[in-house]
């Protein structure tokens, strides 16, 4: 319901921006079309909430959901692109009005070229918004890419030179990502013949699809199975059922194990490897609580580590990286950020939102890889494709 109210607010804001930039645009039949599009998109997005999360529209379910997302994304783009233009235009008009009203000001004509420029820029906003949202939507629904990443680690034992890890993260099984998509991601890691598969949180949003989600994970064929950690969406959507589903799968002999401030050890070609998995630090907006919970997770999850083991760490939130590096984790794998979902020339547009946004980071001989995410809860991507990551460890 909160998300629907947010989307309604975005559409109202888009109407206000368009009315300011192009007063004649939303009149008569065009206003009716805008209202109809808004109501239809909200109805389509609300349908799973009213009829059950697995319920589908009688006809054209996938097409109508994508169109509803496209309408909403276009409204968001109108607000993002149009608000600055509207503010500049309002400032310029107020400035001209003050000058005209001042008795001491010399008589000046209206700057027609400036007004014409602002008017044309304002009218270009809906076209730019529609083009951008269409391109991002097309990229968002086009499926994941398999991204190879080579990680060179100083002093890596010979037995692990060439060790391969498949990573999925931020799948968000729900409205736009189904269990078949997840199964395809697991199969991509099987096809790459990785030694270990990992899932670094935010697996699912729709608990009605929980059984199918666990069945998709069960398709893992990696030599050392799959290790998973929790993200914030597992905490939000229903932590109890999700943890029970993981436990039931493991009890039935499935290849998947959930790590919650815990670790799992295995041997590969005679070399001991310990993978640490930490819980998501639910803390609201408190940076202090977040730091305290990360510290507690670090103390709990690394307690069984020993010097002869090669340590790897799984964390949904990339900010855990310094804690992992301080305790000897050679490589930390994380997600959470989706890489901002928008990047230009490889640089995330929202680089300021997270300290570790996308790709590789180093702290001494320790490394972090932040995936751009395998799925999303809103299908919009520009320059940051969804990915299944295949990491190959190499001795530096």
XYZ file of C-alpha atoms in Angstrom, residues 5-385:
381
model
C 0.656 5.732 -2.478
C 4.196 6.615 -3.505
C 3.431 5.879 -7.159
C 0.224 7.925 -6.933
C 2.226 10.806 -5.489
C 4.717 10.555 -8.354
C 1.919 10.778 -10.923
C 0.400 13.802 -9.186
C 3.840 15.446 -9.100
C 4.338 14.667 -12.808
C 0.978 16.318 -13.597
C 1.998 19.421 -11.635
C 5.369 19.623 -13.424
C 3.812 19.201 -16.880
C 1.143 21.789 -16.074
C 3.884 24.244 -15.120
C 6.095 23.568 -18.152
C 3.405 23.160 -20.802
C 0.048 24.520 -19.574
C -1.837 23.542 -22.707
C -0.628 19.938 -22.790
C -2.914 18.347 -20.201
C -6.259 19.713 -21.307
C -9.445 18.114 -22.589
C -8.826 14.625 -24.004
C -5.116 14.675 -23.122
C -5.937 15.248 -19.458
C -8.418 12.363 -19.644
C -5.735 10.172 -21.192
C -3.280 11.068 -18.429
C -5.824 10.290 -15.704
C -6.787 7.015 -17.405
C -3.145 5.976 -17.752
C -2.472 6.762 -14.106
C -5.506 4.846 -12.842
C -4.833 1.884 -15.134
C -1.177 1.606 -14.092
C -2.069 1.819 -10.404
C -4.791 -0.814 -10.859
C -2.363 -3.200 -12.581
C 0.266 -2.703 -9.874
C -2.372 -3.139 -7.136
C -3.915 -6.301 -8.619
C -1.461 -8.781 -6.994
C -2.038 -7.140 -3.596
C -5.809 -7.509 -3.895
C -6.074 -10.900 -5.592
C -2.991 -12.599 -4.113
C 0.643 -12.225 -5.089
C 0.570 -15.129 -7.533
C -2.631 -13.923 -9.221
C -2.281 -12.917 -12.850
C -4.354 -10.592 -14.980
C -6.901 -12.460 -17.132
C -5.102 -11.423 -20.341
C -1.679 -9.975 -21.153
C -0.347 -10.217 -17.605
C 3.356 -9.693 -18.403
C 2.683 -7.049 -21.075
C 0.362 -4.968 -18.893
C 2.731 -5.123 -15.910
C 5.608 -3.890 -18.052
C 3.424 -1.102 -19.470
C 2.361 -0.091 -15.944
C 5.994 0.018 -14.892
C 6.835 2.043 -18.008
C 4.120 4.598 -17.240
C 5.328 4.960 -13.659
C 8.963 5.261 -14.731
C 8.042 7.948 -17.258
C 6.260 9.891 -14.507
C 9.374 9.593 -12.329
C 11.560 10.874 -15.189
C 9.188 13.816 -15.775
C 9.575 14.790 -12.126
C 13.368 14.348 -12.127
C 13.999 16.168 -15.408
C 11.166 18.669 -15.248
C 11.405 19.969 -11.697
C 14.746 21.803 -12.199
C 13.481 23.304 -15.470
C 10.236 24.429 -13.816
C 12.143 26.006 -10.933
C 14.492 27.890 -13.282
C 11.552 29.074 -15.356
C 9.643 30.266 -12.275
C 12.751 32.082 -11.004
C 13.264 33.798 -14.355
C 9.629 34.895 -14.529
C 9.693 36.283 -10.971
C 12.914 38.111 -11.733
C 11.426 39.691 -14.861
C 8.249 40.640 -12.966
C 10.245 42.361 -10.191
C 12.249 44.334 -12.716
C 9.124 45.391 -14.556
C 7.441 46.488 -11.319
C 10.410 48.527 -10.088
C 9.867 52.271 -10.819
C 13.607 52.930 -10.858
C 14.356 50.184 -13.374
C 14.934 51.282 -16.981
C 12.281 50.173 -19.441
C 13.271 46.847 -20.978
C 11.506 44.542 -23.372
C 10.808 40.940 -22.593
C 13.772 38.685 -23.310
C 11.977 36.606 -25.923
C 14.966 34.399 -26.723
C 15.358 33.351 -23.086
C 11.628 32.718 -22.719
C 11.590 30.724 -25.955
C 14.553 28.633 -24.812
C 12.943 27.780 -21.454
C 9.638 27.004 -23.166
C 11.264 24.646 -25.668
C 13.327 22.926 -22.970
C 10.187 22.473 -20.906
C 8.322 20.948 -23.820
C 11.212 18.568 -24.479
C 10.927 17.134 -20.940
C 8.079 14.657 -21.627
C 9.834 13.416 -24.785
C 13.123 12.979 -22.907
C 11.329 11.261 -20.018
C 9.522 8.819 -22.302
C 12.708 8.027 -24.243
C 14.789 7.475 -21.103
C 12.192 5.330 -19.375
C 11.695 3.220 -22.527
C 15.426 2.600 -22.877
C 15.797 1.761 -19.182
C 12.740 -0.473 -19.234
C 13.970 -2.351 -22.304
C 17.298 -2.957 -20.581
C 15.583 -3.949 -17.345
C 13.446 -6.666 -18.914
C 16.120 -7.999 -21.268
C 17.503 -10.598 -18.833
C 20.796 -10.961 -16.999
C 24.316 -11.042 -18.388
C 26.957 -13.527 -17.269
C 29.830 -11.368 -16.049
C 33.302 -12.939 -15.703
C 35.548 -11.367 -13.066
C 39.127 -12.409 -12.332
C 40.272 -11.727 -8.768
C 44.015 -11.767 -8.096
C 44.872 -12.353 -4.442
C 48.455 -12.162 -3.119
C 49.586 -15.371 -1.459
C 46.605 -17.419 -2.591
C 47.391 -21.126 -2.069
C 48.070 -23.089 -5.231
C 45.090 -25.348 -4.547
C 42.742 -22.348 -4.956
C 44.363 -20.872 -8.061
C 41.484 -21.123 -10.529
C 38.787 -21.659 -7.870
C 35.506 -20.371 -9.315
C 32.581 -18.771 -7.480
C 29.195 -17.992 -8.986
C 27.351 -15.104 -7.344
C 23.694 -14.108 -7.564
C 22.211 -11.363 -5.442
C 19.207 -9.036 -5.190
C 17.040 -11.346 -7.264
C 13.774 -9.986 -5.802
C 11.492 -12.807 -6.894
C 8.114 -11.088 -7.091
C 6.179 -8.896 -9.502
C 8.784 -8.628 -12.266
C 11.126 -11.542 -11.493
C 9.728 -15.073 -11.440
C 11.148 -18.403 -10.314
C 11.991 -19.391 -13.898
C 14.315 -16.395 -14.085
C 15.988 -17.515 -10.851
C 16.301 -21.080 -12.157
C 17.985 -19.727 -15.304
C 20.468 -17.800 -13.140
C 21.329 -20.941 -11.153
C 21.650 -22.891 -14.406
C 24.035 -20.244 -15.754
C 26.305 -20.886 -12.767
C 25.987 -24.646 -13.354
C 26.949 -24.174 -16.998
C 30.010 -22.179 -15.900
C 31.016 -25.174 -13.743
C 31.782 -23.056 -10.700
C 33.104 -24.720 -7.563
C 30.848 -22.751 -5.205
C 27.631 -20.812 -5.687
C 26.619 -17.962 -3.380
C 23.459 -15.891 -2.939
C 24.143 -12.613 -1.156
C 20.673 -11.541 -0.037
C 17.353 -10.019 -1.152
C 16.268 -13.284 -2.700
C 12.493 -12.817 -2.625
C 9.736 -10.251 -2.162
C 6.676 -12.443 -2.804
C 6.387 -15.240 -0.237
C 3.676 -16.935 -2.309
C 6.536 -17.954 -4.595
C 8.751 -19.232 -1.778
C 8.407 -22.947 -2.624
C 9.274 -22.344 -6.267
C 12.169 -20.146 -5.235
C 13.689 -22.879 -3.066
C 13.146 -25.401 -5.854
C 15.099 -23.127 -8.215
C 17.992 -22.875 -5.752
C 17.949 -26.671 -5.418
C 19.073 -26.905 -9.044
C 22.592 -25.952 -7.866
C 25.181 -28.496 -9.069
C 28.322 -26.828 -7.709
C 30.892 -29.083 -6.070
C 30.620 -27.241 -2.745
C 26.942 -26.351 -3.069
C 25.415 -22.939 -2.487
C 25.832 -20.662 0.525
C 23.360 -17.845 1.159
C 22.934 -14.849 3.447
C 19.986 -12.625 4.315
C 19.262 -9.146 2.982
C 16.989 -6.401 4.215
C 14.089 -7.604 2.052
C 14.052 -10.996 3.793
C 13.669 -9.126 7.084
C 10.892 -6.948 5.644
C 8.908 -9.599 3.777
C 8.853 -12.407 6.345
C 12.021 -13.588 8.029
C 10.452 -16.583 9.784
C 9.016 -18.354 6.711
C 12.165 -17.681 4.685
C 14.505 -19.093 7.330
C 12.264 -22.149 7.741
C 12.294 -22.710 3.992
C 16.099 -22.644 3.947
C 16.229 -24.993 6.965
C 13.751 -27.434 5.406
C 15.740 -27.497 2.174
C 18.978 -28.252 4.038
C 17.254 -30.922 6.164
C 16.093 -32.674 2.992
C 19.694 -32.872 1.818
C 19.478 -29.910 -0.543
C 22.653 -28.200 -1.764
C 21.839 -24.837 -0.125
C 22.884 -23.615 3.321
C 21.907 -20.302 4.931
C 24.565 -18.551 7.012
C 23.325 -16.072 9.621
C 26.336 -14.714 11.512
C 27.876 -18.140 11.030
C 30.484 -19.858 8.873
C 30.888 -22.998 6.825
C 34.161 -24.845 6.229
C 35.088 -27.179 3.409
C 38.234 -28.513 1.741
C 39.188 -27.923 -1.855
C 42.121 -29.892 -3.253
C 43.428 -30.285 0.296
C 43.135 -26.589 1.197
C 40.757 -25.583 3.986
C 38.358 -22.786 3.096
C 35.981 -21.052 5.491
C 33.113 -18.934 4.191
C 31.638 -16.465 6.662
C 28.086 -15.212 6.184
C 26.715 -12.216 8.103
C 23.169 -11.044 8.792
C 21.846 -7.756 7.465
C 22.283 -4.976 10.075
C 18.677 -3.810 10.449
C 19.042 -0.419 12.103
C 16.489 2.006 10.696
C 18.234 5.314 10.046
C 20.699 5.018 12.935
C 24.311 4.829 11.776
C 25.363 4.041 15.333
C 23.052 1.011 15.584
C 24.176 -0.172 12.152
C 27.839 0.017 13.190
C 27.132 -1.802 16.454
C 25.272 -4.612 14.729
C 27.994 -5.034 12.137
C 30.533 -5.265 14.944
C 28.436 -7.915 16.698
C 28.072 -9.876 13.470
C 31.815 -9.749 12.883
C 32.611 -11.035 16.373
C 30.057 -13.847 16.097
C 30.668 -15.030 12.553
C 34.493 -15.038 12.544
C 34.944 -16.702 15.927
C 35.785 -20.161 14.517
C 38.305 -18.948 11.923
C 41.844 -20.302 12.100
C 45.118 -19.161 10.454
C 45.472 -22.169 8.135
C 42.154 -21.455 6.461
C 41.484 -19.176 3.510
C 38.660 -16.870 4.547
C 35.900 -15.623 2.274
C 32.995 -13.446 3.405
C 29.401 -13.008 2.220
C 27.510 -9.868 3.236
C 24.456 -8.301 1.692
C 25.537 -4.801 2.741
C 28.947 -3.855 1.299
C 29.754 -1.602 4.272
C 30.737 -4.746 6.172
C 33.908 -4.953 4.074
C 36.283 -3.236 6.564
C 35.154 -5.621 9.341
C 35.792 -8.613 7.091
C 39.181 -7.325 5.927
C 40.334 -6.667 9.502
C 39.553 -10.296 10.349
C 41.424 -11.738 7.397
C 38.748 -12.307 4.727
C 40.619 -12.369 1.437
C 37.517 -11.668 -0.627
C 34.130 -10.242 0.375
C 31.121 -10.544 -1.919
C 28.154 -8.186 -1.506
C 25.134 -6.691 -3.252
C 22.360 -4.422 -1.921
C 23.127 -1.324 -4.019
C 22.007 -2.650 -7.438
C 24.915 -0.529 -8.662
C 22.460 2.370 -8.556
C 20.802 0.792 -11.658
C 21.947 3.799 -13.711
C 25.498 4.525 -14.876
C 27.099 6.666 -17.560
C 30.408 5.528 -19.105
C 30.714 2.984 -16.309
C 30.299 5.553 -13.518
C 27.181 5.065 -11.332
C 24.902 8.099 -11.494
C 24.195 7.816 -7.773
C 27.793 7.128 -6.708
C 27.278 9.248 -3.593
C 24.560 6.983 -2.151
C 26.938 4.259 -0.947
C 30.603 4.141 -0.073
C 30.919 0.897 -2.023
C 28.499 1.126 -4.963
C 29.602 -1.190 -7.753
C 32.529 -3.366 -8.754
C 35.876 -3.906 -7.025
C 37.400 -2.259 -3.973
C 40.611 -2.939 -2.067
C 41.862 -2.608 1.475
C 45.452 -3.777 1.553
C 45.548 -7.347 0.227
C 41.814 -7.768 0.813
C 39.196 -7.224 -1.881
C 35.484 -6.539 -2.157
C 33.228 -7.155 -5.140
C 29.818 -5.456 -5.213
C 27.473 -6.944 -7.785
C 25.042 -4.804 -9.761
C 22.354 -7.336 -8.831
C 20.732 -10.261 -10.620
C 17.190 -8.855 -10.503
C 15.254 -5.826 -9.277
C 11.923 -4.779 -7.813
C 11.529 -2.134 -10.539
C 12.670 -3.125 -14.081
C 14.764 -0.093 -14.987
C 18.440 -0.292 -15.926
C 20.734 2.089 -17.789
C 24.402 1.164 -18.006
C 24.164 -1.319 -15.122
C 22.826 -4.615 -16.521
